[in-house]
Short mmCIF file of C-alpha atoms and ligand atoms in Angstrom, two decimals:
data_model
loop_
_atom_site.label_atom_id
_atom_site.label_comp_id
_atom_site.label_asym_id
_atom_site.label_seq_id
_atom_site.Cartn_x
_atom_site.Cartn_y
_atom_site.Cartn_z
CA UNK A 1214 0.00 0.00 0.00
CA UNK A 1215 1.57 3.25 -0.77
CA UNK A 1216 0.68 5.72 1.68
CA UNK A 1217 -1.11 8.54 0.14
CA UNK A 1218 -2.43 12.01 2.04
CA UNK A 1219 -4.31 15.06 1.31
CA UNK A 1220 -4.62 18.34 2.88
CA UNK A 1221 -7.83 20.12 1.55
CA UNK A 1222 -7.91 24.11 2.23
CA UNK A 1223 -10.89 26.44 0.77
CA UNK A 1224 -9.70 28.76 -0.97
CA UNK A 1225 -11.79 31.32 1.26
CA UNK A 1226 -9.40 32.83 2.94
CA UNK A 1227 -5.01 32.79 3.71
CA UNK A 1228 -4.00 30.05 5.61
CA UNK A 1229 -2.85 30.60 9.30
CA UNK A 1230 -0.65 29.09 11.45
CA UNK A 1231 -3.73 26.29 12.84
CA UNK A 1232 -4.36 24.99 9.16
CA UNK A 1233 -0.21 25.12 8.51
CA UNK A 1234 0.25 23.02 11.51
CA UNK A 1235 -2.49 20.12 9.44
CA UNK A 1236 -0.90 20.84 6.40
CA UNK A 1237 2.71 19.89 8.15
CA UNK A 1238 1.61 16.71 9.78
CA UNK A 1239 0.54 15.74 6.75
CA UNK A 1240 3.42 16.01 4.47
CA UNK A 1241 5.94 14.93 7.38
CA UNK A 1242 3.59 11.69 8.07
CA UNK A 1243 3.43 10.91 3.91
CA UNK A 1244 7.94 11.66 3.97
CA UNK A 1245 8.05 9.49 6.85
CA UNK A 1246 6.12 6.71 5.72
CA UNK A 1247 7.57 7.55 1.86
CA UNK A 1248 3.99 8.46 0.81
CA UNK A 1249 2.52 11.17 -1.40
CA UNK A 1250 0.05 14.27 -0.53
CA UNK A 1251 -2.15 15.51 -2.62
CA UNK A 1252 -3.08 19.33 -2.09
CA UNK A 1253 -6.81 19.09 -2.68
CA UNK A 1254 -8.21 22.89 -3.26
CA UNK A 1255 -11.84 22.20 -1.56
CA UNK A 1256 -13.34 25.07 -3.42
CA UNK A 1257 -16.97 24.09 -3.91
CA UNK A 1258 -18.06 26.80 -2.38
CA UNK A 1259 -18.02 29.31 -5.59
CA UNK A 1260 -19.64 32.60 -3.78
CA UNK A 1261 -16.50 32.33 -1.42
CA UNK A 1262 -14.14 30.71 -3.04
CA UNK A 1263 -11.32 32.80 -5.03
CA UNK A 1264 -8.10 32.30 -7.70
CA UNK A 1265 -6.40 34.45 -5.36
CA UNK A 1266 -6.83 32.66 -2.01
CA UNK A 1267 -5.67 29.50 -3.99
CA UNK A 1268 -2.65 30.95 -5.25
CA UNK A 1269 -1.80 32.61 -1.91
CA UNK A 1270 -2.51 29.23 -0.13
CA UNK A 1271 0.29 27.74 -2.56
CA UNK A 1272 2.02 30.51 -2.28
CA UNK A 1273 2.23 30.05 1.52
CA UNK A 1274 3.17 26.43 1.09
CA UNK A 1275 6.10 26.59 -1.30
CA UNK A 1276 7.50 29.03 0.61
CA UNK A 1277 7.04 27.18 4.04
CA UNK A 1278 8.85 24.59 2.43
CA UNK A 1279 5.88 22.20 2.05
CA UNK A 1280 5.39 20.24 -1.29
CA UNK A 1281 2.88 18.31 -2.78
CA UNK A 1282 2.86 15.96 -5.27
CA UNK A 1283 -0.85 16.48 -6.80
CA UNK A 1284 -3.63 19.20 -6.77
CA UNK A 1285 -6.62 19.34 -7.93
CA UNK A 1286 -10.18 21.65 -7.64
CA UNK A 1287 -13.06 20.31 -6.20
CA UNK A 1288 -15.30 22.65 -8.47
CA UNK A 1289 -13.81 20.72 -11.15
CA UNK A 1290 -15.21 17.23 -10.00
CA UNK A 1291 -19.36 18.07 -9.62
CA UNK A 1292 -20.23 15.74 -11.77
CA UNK A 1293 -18.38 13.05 -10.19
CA UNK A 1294 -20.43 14.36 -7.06
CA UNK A 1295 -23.72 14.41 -9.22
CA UNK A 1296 -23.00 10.25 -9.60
CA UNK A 1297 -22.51 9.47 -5.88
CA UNK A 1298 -25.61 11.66 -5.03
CA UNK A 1299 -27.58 9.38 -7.45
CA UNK A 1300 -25.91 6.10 -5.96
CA UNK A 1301 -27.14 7.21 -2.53
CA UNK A 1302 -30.80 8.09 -3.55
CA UNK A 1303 -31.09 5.29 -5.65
CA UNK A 1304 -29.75 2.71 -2.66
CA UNK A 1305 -31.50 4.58 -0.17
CA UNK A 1306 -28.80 6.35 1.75
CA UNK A 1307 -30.31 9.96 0.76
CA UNK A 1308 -33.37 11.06 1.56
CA UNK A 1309 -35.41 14.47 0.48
CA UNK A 1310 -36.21 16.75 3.39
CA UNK A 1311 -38.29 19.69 2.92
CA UNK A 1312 -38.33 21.38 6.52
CA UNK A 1313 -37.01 25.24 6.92
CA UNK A 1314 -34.69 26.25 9.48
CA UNK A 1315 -37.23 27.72 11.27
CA UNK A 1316 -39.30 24.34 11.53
CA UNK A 1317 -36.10 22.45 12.47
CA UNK A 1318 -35.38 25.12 14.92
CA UNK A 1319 -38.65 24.85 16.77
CA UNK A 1320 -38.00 21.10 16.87
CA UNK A 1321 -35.33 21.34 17.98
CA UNK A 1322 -36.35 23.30 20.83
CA UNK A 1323 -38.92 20.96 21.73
CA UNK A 1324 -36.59 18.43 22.29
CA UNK A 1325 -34.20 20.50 24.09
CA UNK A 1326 -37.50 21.31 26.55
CA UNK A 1327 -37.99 17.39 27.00
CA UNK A 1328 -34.42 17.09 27.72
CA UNK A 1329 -33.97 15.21 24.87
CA UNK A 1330 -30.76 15.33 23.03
CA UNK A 1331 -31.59 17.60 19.43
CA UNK A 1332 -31.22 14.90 16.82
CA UNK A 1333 -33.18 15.19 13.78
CA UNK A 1334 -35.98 13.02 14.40
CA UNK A 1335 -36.54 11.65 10.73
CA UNK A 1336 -39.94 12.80 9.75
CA UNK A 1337 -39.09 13.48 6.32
CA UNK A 1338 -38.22 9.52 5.69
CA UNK A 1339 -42.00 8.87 6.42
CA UNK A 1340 -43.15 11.55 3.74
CA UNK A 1341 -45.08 9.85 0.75
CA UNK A 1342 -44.42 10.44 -2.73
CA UNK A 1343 -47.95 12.57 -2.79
CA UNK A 1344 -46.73 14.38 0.27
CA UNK A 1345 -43.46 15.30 -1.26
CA UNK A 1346 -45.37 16.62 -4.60
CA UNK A 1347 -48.02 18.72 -2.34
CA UNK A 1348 -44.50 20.19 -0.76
CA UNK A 1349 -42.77 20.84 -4.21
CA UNK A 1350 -45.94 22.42 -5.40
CA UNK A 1351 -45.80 24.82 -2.40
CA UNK A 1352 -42.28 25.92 -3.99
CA UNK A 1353 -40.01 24.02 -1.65
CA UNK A 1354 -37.12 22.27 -2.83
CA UNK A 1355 -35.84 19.68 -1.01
CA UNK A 1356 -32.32 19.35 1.00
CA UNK A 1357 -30.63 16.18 1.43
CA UNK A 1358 -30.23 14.18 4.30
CA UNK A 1359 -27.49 11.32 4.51
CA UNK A 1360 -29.09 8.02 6.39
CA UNK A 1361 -26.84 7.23 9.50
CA UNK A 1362 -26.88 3.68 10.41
CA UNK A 1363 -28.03 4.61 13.84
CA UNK A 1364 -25.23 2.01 15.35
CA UNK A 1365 -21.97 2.64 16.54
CA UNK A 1366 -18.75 3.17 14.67
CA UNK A 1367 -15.24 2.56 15.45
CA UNK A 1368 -12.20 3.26 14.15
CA UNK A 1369 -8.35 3.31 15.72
CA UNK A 1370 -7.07 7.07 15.56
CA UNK A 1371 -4.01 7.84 14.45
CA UNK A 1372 -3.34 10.40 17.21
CA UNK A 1373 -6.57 9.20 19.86
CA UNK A 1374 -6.10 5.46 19.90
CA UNK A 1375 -9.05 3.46 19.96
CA UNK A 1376 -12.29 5.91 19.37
CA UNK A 1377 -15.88 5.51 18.70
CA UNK A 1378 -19.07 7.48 17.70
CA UNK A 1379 -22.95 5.85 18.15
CA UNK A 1380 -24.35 7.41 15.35
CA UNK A 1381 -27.82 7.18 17.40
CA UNK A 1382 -27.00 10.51 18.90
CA UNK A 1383 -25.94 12.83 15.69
CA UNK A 1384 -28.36 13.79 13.56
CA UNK A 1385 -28.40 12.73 10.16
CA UNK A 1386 -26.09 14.82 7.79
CA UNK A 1387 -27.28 17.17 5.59
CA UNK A 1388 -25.27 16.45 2.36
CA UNK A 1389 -26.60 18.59 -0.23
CA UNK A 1390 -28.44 21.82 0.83
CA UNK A 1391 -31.96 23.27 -0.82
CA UNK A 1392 -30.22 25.60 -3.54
CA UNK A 1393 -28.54 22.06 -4.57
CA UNK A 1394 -24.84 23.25 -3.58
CA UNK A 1395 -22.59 20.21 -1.77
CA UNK A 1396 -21.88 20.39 1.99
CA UNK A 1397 -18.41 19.79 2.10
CA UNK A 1398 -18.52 16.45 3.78
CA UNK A 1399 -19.90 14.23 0.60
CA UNK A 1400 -17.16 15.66 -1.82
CA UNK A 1401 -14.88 14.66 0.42
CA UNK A 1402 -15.24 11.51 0.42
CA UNK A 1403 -16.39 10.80 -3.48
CA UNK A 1404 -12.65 12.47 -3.83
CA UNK A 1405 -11.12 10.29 -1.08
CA UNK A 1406 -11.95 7.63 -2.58
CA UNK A 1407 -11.47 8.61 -6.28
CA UNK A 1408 -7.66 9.68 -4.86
CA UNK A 1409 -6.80 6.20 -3.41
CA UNK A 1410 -6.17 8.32 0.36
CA UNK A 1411 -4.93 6.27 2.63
CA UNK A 1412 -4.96 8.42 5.80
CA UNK A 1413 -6.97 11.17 6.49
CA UNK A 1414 -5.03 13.80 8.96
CA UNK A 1415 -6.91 16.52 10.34
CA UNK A 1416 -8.17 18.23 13.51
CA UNK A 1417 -10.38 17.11 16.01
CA UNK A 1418 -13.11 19.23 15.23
CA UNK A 1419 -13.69 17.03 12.35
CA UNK A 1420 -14.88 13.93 14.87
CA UNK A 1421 -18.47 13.71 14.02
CA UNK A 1422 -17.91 14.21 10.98
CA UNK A 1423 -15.80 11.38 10.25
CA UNK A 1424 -18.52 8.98 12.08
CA UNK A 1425 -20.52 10.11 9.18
CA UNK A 1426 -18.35 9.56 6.63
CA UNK A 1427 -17.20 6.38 7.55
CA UNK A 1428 -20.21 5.65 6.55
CA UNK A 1429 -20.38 7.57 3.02
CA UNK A 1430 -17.36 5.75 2.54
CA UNK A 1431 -18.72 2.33 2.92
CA UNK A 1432 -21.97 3.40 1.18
CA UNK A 1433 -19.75 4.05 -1.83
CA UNK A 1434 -16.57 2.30 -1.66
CA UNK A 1435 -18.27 -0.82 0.40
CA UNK A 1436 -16.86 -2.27 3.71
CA UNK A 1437 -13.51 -1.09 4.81
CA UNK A 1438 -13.36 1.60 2.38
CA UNK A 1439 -12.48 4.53 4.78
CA UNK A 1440 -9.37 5.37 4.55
CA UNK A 1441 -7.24 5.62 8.45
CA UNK A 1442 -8.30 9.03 10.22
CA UNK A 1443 -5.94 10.98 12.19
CA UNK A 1444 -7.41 14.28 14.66
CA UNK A 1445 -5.19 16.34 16.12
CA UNK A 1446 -5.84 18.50 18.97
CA UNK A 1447 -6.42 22.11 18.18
CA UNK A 1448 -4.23 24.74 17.86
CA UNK A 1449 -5.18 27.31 20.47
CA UNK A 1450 -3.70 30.82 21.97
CA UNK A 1451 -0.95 30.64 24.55
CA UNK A 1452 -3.82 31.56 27.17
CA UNK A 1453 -5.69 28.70 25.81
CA UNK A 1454 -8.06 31.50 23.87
CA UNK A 1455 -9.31 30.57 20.19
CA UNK A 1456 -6.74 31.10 17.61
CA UNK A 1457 -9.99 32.69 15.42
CA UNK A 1458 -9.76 35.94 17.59
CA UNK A 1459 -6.70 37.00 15.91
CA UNK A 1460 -5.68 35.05 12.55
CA UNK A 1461 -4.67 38.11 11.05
CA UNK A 1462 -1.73 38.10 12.77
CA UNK A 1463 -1.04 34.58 12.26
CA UNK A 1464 -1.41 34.15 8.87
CA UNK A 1465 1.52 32.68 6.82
CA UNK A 1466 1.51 35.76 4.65
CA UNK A 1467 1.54 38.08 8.49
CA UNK A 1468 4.51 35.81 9.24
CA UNK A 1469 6.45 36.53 6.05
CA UNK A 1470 5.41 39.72 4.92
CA UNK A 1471 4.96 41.58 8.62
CA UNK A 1472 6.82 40.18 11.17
CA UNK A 1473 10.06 38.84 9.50
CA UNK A 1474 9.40 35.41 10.32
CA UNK A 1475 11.66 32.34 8.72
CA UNK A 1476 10.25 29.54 7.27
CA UNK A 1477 11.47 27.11 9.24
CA UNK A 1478 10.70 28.45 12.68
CA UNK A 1479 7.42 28.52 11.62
CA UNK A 1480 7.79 25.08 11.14
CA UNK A 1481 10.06 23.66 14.04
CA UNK A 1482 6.98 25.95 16.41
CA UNK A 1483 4.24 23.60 14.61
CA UNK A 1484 5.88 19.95 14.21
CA UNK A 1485 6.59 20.40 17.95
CA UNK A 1486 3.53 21.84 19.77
CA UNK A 1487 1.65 19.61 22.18
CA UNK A 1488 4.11 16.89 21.89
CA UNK A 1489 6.64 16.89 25.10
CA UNK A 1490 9.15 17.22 22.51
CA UNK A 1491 11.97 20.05 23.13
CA UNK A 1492 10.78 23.11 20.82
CA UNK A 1493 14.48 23.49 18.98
CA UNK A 1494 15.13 25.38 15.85
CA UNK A 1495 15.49 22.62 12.69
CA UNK A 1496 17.59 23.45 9.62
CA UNK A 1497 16.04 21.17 7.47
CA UNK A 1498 12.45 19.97 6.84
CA UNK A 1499 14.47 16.32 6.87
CA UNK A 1500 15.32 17.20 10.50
CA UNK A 1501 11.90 17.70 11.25
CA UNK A 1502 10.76 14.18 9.41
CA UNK A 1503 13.11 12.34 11.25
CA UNK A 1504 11.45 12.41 14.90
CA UNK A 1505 8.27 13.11 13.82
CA UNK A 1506 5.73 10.89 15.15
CA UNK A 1507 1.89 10.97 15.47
CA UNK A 1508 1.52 9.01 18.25
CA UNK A 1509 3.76 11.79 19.90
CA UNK A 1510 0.53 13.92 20.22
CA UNK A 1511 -0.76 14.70 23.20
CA UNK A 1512 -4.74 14.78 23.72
CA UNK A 1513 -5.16 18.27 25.15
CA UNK A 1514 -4.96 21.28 22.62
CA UNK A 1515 -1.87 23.03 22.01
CA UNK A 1516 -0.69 26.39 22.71
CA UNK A 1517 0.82 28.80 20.52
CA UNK A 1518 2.75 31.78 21.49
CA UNK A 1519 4.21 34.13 18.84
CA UNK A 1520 6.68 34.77 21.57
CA UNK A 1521 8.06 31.50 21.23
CA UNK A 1522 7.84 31.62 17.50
CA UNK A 1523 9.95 34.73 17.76
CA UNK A 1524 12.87 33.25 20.16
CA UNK A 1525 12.72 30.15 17.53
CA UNK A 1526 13.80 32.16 14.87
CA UNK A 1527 16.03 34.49 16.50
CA UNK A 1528 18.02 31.36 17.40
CA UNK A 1529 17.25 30.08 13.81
CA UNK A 1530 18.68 33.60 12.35
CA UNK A 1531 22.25 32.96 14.72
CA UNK A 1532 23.14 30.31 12.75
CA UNK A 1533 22.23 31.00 9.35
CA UNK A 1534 24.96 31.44 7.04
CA UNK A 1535 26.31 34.26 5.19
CA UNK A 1536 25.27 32.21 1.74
CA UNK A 1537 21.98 31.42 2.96
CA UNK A 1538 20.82 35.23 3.92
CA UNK A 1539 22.90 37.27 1.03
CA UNK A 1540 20.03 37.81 -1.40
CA UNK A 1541 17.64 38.67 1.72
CA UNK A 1542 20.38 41.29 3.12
CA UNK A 1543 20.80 42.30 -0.49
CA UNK A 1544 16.82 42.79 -0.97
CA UNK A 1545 16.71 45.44 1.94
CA UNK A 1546 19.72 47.14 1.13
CA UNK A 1547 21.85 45.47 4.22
CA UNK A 1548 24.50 43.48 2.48
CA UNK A 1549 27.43 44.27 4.17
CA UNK A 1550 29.55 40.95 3.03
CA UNK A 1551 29.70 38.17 5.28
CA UNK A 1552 32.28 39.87 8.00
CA UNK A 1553 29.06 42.01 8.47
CA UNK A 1554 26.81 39.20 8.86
CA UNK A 1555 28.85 37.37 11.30
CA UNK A 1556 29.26 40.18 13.05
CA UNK A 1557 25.64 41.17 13.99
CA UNK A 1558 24.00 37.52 13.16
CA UNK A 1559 23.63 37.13 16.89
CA UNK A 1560 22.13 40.19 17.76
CA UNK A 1561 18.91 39.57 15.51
CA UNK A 1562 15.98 38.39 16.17
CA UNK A 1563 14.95 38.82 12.34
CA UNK A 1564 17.35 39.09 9.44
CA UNK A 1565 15.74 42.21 8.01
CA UNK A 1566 17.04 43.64 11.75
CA UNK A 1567 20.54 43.64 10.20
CA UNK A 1568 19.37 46.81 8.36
CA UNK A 1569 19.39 48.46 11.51
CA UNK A 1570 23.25 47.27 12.03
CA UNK A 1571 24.31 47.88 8.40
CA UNK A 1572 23.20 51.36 9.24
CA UNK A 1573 25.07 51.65 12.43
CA UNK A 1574 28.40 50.78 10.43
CA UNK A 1575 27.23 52.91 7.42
CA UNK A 1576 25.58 55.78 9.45
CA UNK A 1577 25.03 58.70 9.23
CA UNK A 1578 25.02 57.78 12.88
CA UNK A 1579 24.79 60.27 15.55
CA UNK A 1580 27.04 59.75 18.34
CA UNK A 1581 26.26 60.16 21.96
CA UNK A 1582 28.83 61.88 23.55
CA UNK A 1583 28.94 62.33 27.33
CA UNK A 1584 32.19 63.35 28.72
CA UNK A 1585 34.07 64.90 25.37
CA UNK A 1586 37.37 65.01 26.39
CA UNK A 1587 37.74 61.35 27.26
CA UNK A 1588 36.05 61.08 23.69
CA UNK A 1589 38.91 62.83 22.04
CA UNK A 1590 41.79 61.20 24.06
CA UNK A 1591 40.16 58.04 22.39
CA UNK A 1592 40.88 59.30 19.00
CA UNK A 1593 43.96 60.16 19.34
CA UNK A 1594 44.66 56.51 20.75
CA UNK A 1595 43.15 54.76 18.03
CA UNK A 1596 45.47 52.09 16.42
CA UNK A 1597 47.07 53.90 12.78
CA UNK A 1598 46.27 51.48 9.73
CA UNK A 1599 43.16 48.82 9.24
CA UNK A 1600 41.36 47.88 11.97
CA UNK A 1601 41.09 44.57 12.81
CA UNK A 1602 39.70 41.76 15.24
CA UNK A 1603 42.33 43.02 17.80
CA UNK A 1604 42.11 46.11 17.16
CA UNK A 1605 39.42 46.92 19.81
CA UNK A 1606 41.00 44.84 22.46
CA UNK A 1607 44.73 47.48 22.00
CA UNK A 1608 42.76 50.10 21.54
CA UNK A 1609 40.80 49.86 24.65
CA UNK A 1610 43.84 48.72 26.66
CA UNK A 1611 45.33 51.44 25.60
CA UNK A 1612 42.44 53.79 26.68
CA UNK A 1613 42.63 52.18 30.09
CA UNK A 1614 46.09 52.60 30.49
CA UNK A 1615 46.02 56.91 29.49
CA UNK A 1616 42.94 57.20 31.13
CA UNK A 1617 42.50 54.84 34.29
CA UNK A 1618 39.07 54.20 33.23
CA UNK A 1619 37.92 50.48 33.36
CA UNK A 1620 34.64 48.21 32.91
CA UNK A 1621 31.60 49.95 31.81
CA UNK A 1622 32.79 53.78 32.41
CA UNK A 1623 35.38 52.81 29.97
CA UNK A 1624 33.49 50.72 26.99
CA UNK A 1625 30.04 52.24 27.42
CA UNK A 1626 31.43 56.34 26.17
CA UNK A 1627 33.73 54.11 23.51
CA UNK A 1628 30.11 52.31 22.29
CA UNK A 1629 27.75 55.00 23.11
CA UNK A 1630 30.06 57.61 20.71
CA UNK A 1631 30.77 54.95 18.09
CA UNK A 1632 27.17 53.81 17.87
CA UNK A 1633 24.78 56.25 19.20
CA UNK A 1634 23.28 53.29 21.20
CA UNK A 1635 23.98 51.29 24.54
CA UNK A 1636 23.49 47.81 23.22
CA UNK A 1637 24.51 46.03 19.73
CA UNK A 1638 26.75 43.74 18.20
CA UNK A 1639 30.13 43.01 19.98
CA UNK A 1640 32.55 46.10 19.12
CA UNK A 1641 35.42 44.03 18.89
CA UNK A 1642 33.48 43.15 15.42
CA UNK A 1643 31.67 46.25 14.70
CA UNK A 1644 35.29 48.51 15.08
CA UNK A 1645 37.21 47.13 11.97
CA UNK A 1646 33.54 47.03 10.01
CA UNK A 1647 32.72 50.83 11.12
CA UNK A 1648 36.85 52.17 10.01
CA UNK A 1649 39.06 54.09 11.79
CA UNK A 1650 37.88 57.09 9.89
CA UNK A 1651 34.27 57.21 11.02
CA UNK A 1652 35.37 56.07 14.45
CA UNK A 1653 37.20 59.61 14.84
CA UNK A 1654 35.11 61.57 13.24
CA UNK A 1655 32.45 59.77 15.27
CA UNK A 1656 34.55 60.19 18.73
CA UNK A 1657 34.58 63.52 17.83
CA UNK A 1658 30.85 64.15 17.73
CA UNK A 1659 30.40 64.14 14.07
CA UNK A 1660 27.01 62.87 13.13
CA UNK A 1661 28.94 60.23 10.02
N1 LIG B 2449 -11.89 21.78 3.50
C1 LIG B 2449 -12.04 21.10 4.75
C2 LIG B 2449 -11.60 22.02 5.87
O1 LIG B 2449 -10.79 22.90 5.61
C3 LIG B 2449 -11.21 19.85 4.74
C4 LIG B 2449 -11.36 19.01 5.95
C5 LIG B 2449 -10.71 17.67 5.75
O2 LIG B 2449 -9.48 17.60 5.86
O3 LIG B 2449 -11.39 16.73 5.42
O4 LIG B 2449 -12.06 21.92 6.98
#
């Protein structure tokens, strides 16, 4: 059997960091097992559904690093859809209702009153062909309803263990609403099927439905048909809040385009979250496959902090490579050849934060100079010819030894006057990269 996965966005919006996290555990579970995904574009919905939300949603994926090895639309498989539909009227599986909301509403509330649990309570299967004409002659069209077997139905989850559903207590799916348009869960499984899955990854909230279509599955594909399901716990805030509240922020395209974010701290964050795992940065989506491991979910949701997300790729950024960030630098105008980049690597969180450095050894930069004199004995101590790694330690021993200054009150004036700023990269590196130029001009309270 040759493992075979799909992960199936709608195209109805950008995808954010819960659907990334399905979308990973996916394609790491199909690497792992040497399997295939298929990147199924679930865009049946064709009020909400756009060409640009599927291009940004592939958009998002290539650049997180996350391939697939087939795509395909739903909206172009309704006729496919159209067959199963008549399958399951013809061997009874789908039945015509004709109530409103409102009517199923009230029902509902009924039961609710009688403490009963609110399960559609069938009355539609009892309708006679004369009742159903007196109903389409009133102008209603009818929606359909999917016939649950009413026992109980088990499967072995990927990530839960051994799970079960009685089917007595859901009501029976609506598969195809009153305007005729496909829920998504019957589409699903016609393409399931038609896709030879083999495993069916995807978050808990998805439960019930897969009770149902279990069922679908064997109503079409006959016993055993269902492919092996998979729910993951959800993604949730760090608070435990819903991640809804604020998916701007996390989108992919948030990540990339607003806050900076690499790749691959996006994904060491997600393959790790509620698994006890250590949360480490991951060079390679390889890395990642290696100890990756369903069964290394834990059953309570998992939190996400963008904090974390943040340290992840500052440590990330620390150990990327001159090679690896040169275009990037060179996009934003902060390519300052790899002494540069080695220099301030480990002072980013971000690598568009080496702008901020670049400018510091570019300038103009204006110096903060508290106590002038001791600025201007500096100068005059400053090493003649290029500056170099050693450079700062003479210098500064040399400083020490003219002035009697030591610790801080002797390298914070030297930093404060060279940079403008208290904090930054080690000046040992930043000396040779700013020149022994701008360093007196700089000592001397030139804004250079
Ligand atoms: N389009 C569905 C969703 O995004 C797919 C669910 C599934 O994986 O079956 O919820």
């Amino acid at each position: 059997m040759t493992v075979k996965v799909r992960f199936a966005p709608s195209p109805t919006g950008r995808l954010h960091v819960g659907n990334v996290r399905t979308a990973l555990m996916n394609v790491l579970f199909a690497r792992a097992q040497g399997g295939k995904v298929l990147l199924r574009i679930d865009d049946t919905d064709l009020e909400r559904s756009t060409a640009e939300y599927e291009q940004g949603i592939k958009d998002d994926l290539t650049w997180l690093g996350l391939h697939w090895d087939e795509t395909f639309n739903q909206s172009h498989h309704f006729d496919q859809y159209e067959a199963a539909k008549a399958r399951l009227v013809e061997a009874g599986y789908l039945y015509p209702c004709y109530e409103t909301e409102d009517e199923l509403e009230r029902k509902r509330k009924i039961q609710r009153a009688q403490g009963k649990p609110p399960v559609y309570d069938r009355a539609a299967l009892s309708l006679t062909e004369a009742d159903r004409a007196k109903l389409e002659a009133e102008g209603r069209t009818p929606h359909w309803r999917f016939k649950l077997s009413g026992g109980r139905i088990e499967w072995t989850d990927l990530v839960r263990g051994p799970s079960h559903i009685e089917t007595s207590s859901v009501s029976d799916p609506i598969l195809i609403r009153a305007d005729g348009s496909y829920l998504y869960t019957l589409p699903s499984v016609v393409d399931d099927l038609d896709a030879a899955i083999t495993h069916i990854i995807r978050g808990e909230d998805h439960v019930t439905n897969s009770a149902a279509q279990i069922e679908i599955f064997e109503a079409l594909g006959g016993k055993g048909a269902a492919p092996q399901m998979g729910h993951h716990p959800l993604l949730v805030g760090k608070d435990g809040e819903k991640l809804s509240k604020r998916l701007g922020s996390l989108s992919v395209q948030g990540l990339r385009e607003e806050e900076g974010i690499e790749p691959l701290a996006v994904l060491s964050l997600l393959a790790k979250l509620g698994t006890s795992d250590p949360v480490e940065p991951r060079g390679s989506f390889e890395a990642l496959a290696a100890d990756f491991d369903l069964a290394k979910l834990s059953r309570t949701p998992a939190r996400f902090d963008p904090a974390e997300l943040e340290r992840l790729n500052a440590k990330l950024v620390h150990d990327l490579n001159y090679l690896d960030v040169k275009d990037k630098l060179a996009a934003i105008n902060a390519d300052g050849g790899e002494a540069f980049w080695n220099a301030v690597r480990a002072n980013l969180t971000r690598v568009r934060d080496a702008a901020e450095w670049r400018q510091l050894v570019d300038g103009p930069v204006t110096p903060v100079i508290e106590d002038a004199e001791f600025c201007a004995a500096a100068a005059g101590l400053l090493p003649e010819g290029t500056l170099d790694g050693d450079s700062w330690g003479a210098w500064t021993g040399a400083v020490k030894a003219a002035t009697g200054r030591k610790g801080k009150d002797l390298f914070m004036p030297l930093r404060l006057a060279l940079t403008g700023q208290p904090r930054g990269p080690e000046m040992a590196v930043l000396l040779p990269l700013i020149g022994a130029d701008k360093a007196r001009a700089r000592l001397s309270g030139k804004t250079v």
